[in-house]
mmCIF file of C-alpha atoms in Angstrom:
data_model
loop_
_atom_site.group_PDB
_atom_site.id
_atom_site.type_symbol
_atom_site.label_atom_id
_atom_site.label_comp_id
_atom_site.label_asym_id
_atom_site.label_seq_id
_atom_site.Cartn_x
_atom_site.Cartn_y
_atom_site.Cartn_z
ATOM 1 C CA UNK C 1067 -3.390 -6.284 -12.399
ATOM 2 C CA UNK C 1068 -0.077 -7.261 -10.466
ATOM 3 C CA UNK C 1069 2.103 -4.266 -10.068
ATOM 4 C CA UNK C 1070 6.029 -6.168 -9.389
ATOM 5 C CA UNK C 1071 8.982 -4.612 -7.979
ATOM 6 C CA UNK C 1072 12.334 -5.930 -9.077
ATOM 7 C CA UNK C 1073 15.087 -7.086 -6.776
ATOM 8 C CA UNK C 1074 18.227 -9.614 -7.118
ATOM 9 C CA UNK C 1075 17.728 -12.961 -6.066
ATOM 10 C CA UNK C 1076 19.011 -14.852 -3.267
ATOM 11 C CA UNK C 1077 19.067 -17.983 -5.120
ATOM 12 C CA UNK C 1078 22.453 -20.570 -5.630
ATOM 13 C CA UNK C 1079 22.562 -21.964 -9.003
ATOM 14 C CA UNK C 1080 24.869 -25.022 -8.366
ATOM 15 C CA UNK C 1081 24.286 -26.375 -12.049
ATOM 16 C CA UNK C 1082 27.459 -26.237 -13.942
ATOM 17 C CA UNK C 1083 27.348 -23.905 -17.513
ATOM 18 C CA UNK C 1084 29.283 -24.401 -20.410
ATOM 19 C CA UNK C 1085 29.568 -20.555 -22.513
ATOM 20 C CA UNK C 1086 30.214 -20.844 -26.730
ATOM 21 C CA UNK C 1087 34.009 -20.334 -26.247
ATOM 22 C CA UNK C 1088 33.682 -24.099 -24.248
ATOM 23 C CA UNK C 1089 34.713 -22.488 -21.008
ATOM 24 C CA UNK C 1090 32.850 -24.330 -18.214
ATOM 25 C CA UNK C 1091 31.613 -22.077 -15.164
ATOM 26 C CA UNK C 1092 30.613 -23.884 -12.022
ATOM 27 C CA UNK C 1093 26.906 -23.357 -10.924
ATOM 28 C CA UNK C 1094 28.180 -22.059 -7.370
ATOM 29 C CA UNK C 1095 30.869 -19.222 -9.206
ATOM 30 C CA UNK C 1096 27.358 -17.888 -10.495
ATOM 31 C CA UNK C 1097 25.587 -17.351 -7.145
ATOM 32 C CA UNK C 1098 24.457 -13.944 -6.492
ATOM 33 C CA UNK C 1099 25.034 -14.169 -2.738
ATOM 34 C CA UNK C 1100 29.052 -15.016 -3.679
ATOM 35 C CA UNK C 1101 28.979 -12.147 -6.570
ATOM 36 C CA UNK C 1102 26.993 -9.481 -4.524
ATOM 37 C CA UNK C 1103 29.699 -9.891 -1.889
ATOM 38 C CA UNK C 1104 29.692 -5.943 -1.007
ATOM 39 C CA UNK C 1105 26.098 -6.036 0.399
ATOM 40 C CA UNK C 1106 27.353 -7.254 3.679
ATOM 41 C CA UNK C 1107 26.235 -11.282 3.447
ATOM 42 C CA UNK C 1108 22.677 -10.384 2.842
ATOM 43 C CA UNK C 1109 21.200 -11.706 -0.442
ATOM 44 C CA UNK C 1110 17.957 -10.270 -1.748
ATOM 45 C CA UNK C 1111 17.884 -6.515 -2.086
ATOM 46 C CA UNK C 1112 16.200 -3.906 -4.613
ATOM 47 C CA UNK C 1113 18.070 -2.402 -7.140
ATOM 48 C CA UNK C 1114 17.548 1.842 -6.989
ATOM 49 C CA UNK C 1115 15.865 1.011 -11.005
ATOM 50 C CA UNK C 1116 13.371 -1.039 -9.104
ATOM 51 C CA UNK C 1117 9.491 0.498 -8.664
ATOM 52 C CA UNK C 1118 8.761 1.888 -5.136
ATOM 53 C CA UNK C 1119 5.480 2.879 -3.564
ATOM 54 C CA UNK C 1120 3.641 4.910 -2.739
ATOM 55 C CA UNK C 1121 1.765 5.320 -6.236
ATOM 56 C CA UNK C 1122 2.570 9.043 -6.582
ATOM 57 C CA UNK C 1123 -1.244 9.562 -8.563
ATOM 58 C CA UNK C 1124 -2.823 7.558 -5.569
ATOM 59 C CA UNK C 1125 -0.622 7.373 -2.175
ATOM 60 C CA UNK C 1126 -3.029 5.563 -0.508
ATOM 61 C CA UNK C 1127 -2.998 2.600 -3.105
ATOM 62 C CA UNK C 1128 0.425 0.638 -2.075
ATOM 63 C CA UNK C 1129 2.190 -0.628 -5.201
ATOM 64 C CA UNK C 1130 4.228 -2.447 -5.849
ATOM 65 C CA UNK C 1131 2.015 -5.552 -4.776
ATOM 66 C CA UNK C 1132 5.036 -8.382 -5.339
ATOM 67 C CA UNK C 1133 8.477 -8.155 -5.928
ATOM 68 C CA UNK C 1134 10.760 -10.858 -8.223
ATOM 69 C CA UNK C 1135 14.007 -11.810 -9.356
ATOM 70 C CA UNK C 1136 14.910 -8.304 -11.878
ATOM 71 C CA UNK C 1137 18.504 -8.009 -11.509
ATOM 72 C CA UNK C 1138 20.947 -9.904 -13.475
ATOM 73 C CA UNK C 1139 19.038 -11.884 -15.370
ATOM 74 C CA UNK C 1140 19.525 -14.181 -17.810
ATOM 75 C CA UNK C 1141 17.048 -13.949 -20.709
ATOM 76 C CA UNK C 1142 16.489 -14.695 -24.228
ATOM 77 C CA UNK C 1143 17.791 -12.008 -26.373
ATOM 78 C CA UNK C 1144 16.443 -11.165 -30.717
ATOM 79 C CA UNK C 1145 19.189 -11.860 -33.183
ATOM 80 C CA UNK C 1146 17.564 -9.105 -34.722
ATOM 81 C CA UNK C 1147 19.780 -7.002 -32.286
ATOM 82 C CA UNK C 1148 23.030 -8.903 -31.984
ATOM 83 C CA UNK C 1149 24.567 -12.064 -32.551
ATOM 84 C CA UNK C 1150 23.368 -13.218 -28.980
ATOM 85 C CA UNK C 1151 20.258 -15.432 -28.308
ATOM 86 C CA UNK C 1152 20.674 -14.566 -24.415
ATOM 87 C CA UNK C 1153 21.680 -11.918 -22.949
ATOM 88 C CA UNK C 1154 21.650 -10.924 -18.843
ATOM 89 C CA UNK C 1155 19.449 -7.900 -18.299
ATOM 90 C CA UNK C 1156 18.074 -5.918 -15.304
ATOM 91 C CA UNK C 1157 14.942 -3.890 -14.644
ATOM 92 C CA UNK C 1158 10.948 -4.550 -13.523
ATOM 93 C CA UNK C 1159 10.780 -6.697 -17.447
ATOM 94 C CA UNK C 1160 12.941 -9.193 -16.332
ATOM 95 C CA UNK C 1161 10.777 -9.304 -12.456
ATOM 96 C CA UNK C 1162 7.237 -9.261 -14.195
ATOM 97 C CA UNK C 1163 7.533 -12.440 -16.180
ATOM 98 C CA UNK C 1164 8.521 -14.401 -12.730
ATOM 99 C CA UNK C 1165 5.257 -13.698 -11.585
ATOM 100 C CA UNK C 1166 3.642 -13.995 -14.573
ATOM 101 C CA UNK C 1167 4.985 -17.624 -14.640
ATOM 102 C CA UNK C 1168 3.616 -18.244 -11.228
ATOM 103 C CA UNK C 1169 0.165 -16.836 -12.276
ATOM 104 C CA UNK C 1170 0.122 -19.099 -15.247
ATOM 105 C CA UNK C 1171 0.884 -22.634 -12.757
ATOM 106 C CA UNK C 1172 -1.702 -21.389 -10.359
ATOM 107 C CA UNK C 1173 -4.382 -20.735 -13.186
ATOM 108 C CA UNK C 1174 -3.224 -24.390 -14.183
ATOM 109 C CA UNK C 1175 -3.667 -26.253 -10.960
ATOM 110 C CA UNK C 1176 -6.753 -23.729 -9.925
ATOM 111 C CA UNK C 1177 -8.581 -23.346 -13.356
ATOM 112 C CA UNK C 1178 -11.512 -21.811 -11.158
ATOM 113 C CA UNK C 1179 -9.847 -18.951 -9.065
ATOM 114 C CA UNK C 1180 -10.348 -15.386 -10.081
ATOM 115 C CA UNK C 1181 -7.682 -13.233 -11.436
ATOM 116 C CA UNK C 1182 -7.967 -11.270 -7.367
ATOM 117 C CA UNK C 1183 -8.030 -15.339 -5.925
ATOM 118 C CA UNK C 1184 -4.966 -15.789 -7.997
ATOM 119 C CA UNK C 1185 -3.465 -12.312 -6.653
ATOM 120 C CA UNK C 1186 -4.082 -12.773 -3.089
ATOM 121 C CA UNK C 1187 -2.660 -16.143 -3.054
ATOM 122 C CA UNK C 1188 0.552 -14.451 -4.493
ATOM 123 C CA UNK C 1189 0.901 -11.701 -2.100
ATOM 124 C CA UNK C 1190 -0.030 -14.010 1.199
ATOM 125 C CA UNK C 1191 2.473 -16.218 0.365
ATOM 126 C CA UNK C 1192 5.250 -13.946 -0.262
ATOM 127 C CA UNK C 1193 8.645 -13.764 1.748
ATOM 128 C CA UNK C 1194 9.582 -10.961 3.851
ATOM 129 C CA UNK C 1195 13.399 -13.061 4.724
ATOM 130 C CA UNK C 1196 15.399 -14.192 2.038
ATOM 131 C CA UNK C 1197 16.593 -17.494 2.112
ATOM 132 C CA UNK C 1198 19.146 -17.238 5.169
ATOM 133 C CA UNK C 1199 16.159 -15.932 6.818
ATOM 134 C CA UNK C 1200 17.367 -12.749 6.840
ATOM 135 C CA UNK C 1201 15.644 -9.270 6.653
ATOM 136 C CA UNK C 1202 15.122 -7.935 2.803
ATOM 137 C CA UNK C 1203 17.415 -4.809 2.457
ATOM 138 C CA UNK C 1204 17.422 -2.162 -0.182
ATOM 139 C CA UNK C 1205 20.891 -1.221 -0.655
ATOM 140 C CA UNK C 1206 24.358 -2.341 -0.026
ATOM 141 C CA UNK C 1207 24.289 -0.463 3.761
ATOM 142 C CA UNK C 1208 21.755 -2.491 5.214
ATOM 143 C CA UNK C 1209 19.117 -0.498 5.216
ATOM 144 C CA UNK C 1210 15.849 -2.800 5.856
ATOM 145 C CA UNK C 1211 13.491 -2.995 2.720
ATOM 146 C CA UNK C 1212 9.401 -2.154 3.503
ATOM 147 C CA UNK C 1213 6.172 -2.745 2.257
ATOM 148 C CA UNK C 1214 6.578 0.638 -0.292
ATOM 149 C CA UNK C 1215 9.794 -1.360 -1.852
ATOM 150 C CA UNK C 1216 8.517 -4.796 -1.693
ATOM 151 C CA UNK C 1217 4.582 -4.756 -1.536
ATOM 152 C CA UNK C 1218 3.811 -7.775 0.324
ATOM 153 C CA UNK C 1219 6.979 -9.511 0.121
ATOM 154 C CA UNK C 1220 9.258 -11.120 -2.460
ATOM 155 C CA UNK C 1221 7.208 -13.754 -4.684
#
């Protein structure tokens, strides 16, 4: 079992989207470090929805293991609910299939590896900077993220 944390992601999307109404956004308008402007030019935090450590049954276990993309994000949405096929949602759902993604390549490429061989090569190769190779935060002060907000980095 994975346990993920969810955070925004400090990812540019520089691929240009055309909405139903035809109105074409560039990719850069969509970048989360240009629309999270107020968290002083840092660009992967966690969201206070996100799941902290330490496990309150079992403080000495640290969860989360991983944290993921969970904030903004743009997923398939049931026309059971609405008239939308995508919608952009937030929480630890939208963070958990990131990883579960990555799980799925590495059991590809490593048909052999154990479900904990496939875990640890997640969490040792996680980021502790975002991509300006600056320090995780956890809110819009600045306030450094740690291991009981981000396990063992951001996947």
């Amino acid at each position: 079992m994975i346990t993920v944390a969810a955070s925004s992601t400090d990812r540019d999307f520089t691929s240009d989207i055309i909405l139903g109404n035809r109105v074409r956004l560039m990719g850069e308008s969509l970048s989360l470090s240009q629309m999270n402007t107020s968290v002083k030019n840092y660009t992967c935090f966690w969201p206070p929805f996100s799941s902290r450590g330490p496990n309150s049954l079992t403080p000495e276990i640290l969860k989360p293991d991983i944290a993921a993309p969970g904030l903004n994000i743009l997923a398939a949405w049931s026309p059971a609910v609405s008239r939308l096929n995508f919608n952009i949602l937030s929480g630890t759902s939208m963070a958990c299939p990131h990883i579960t993604g990555i799980v799925a390549l590495l059991k590809a490429v490593h048909p052999s590896w154990s479900p904990s061989a496939i875990k640890s090569a997640i969490m040792t190769t996680a980021k502790l900077s975002d991509m300006h190779h600056k320090p995780i935060i956890v809110d819009p002060e600045g306030k450094r993220a740690n291991p009981f907000d981000f396990g063992s980095g951001f996947g």
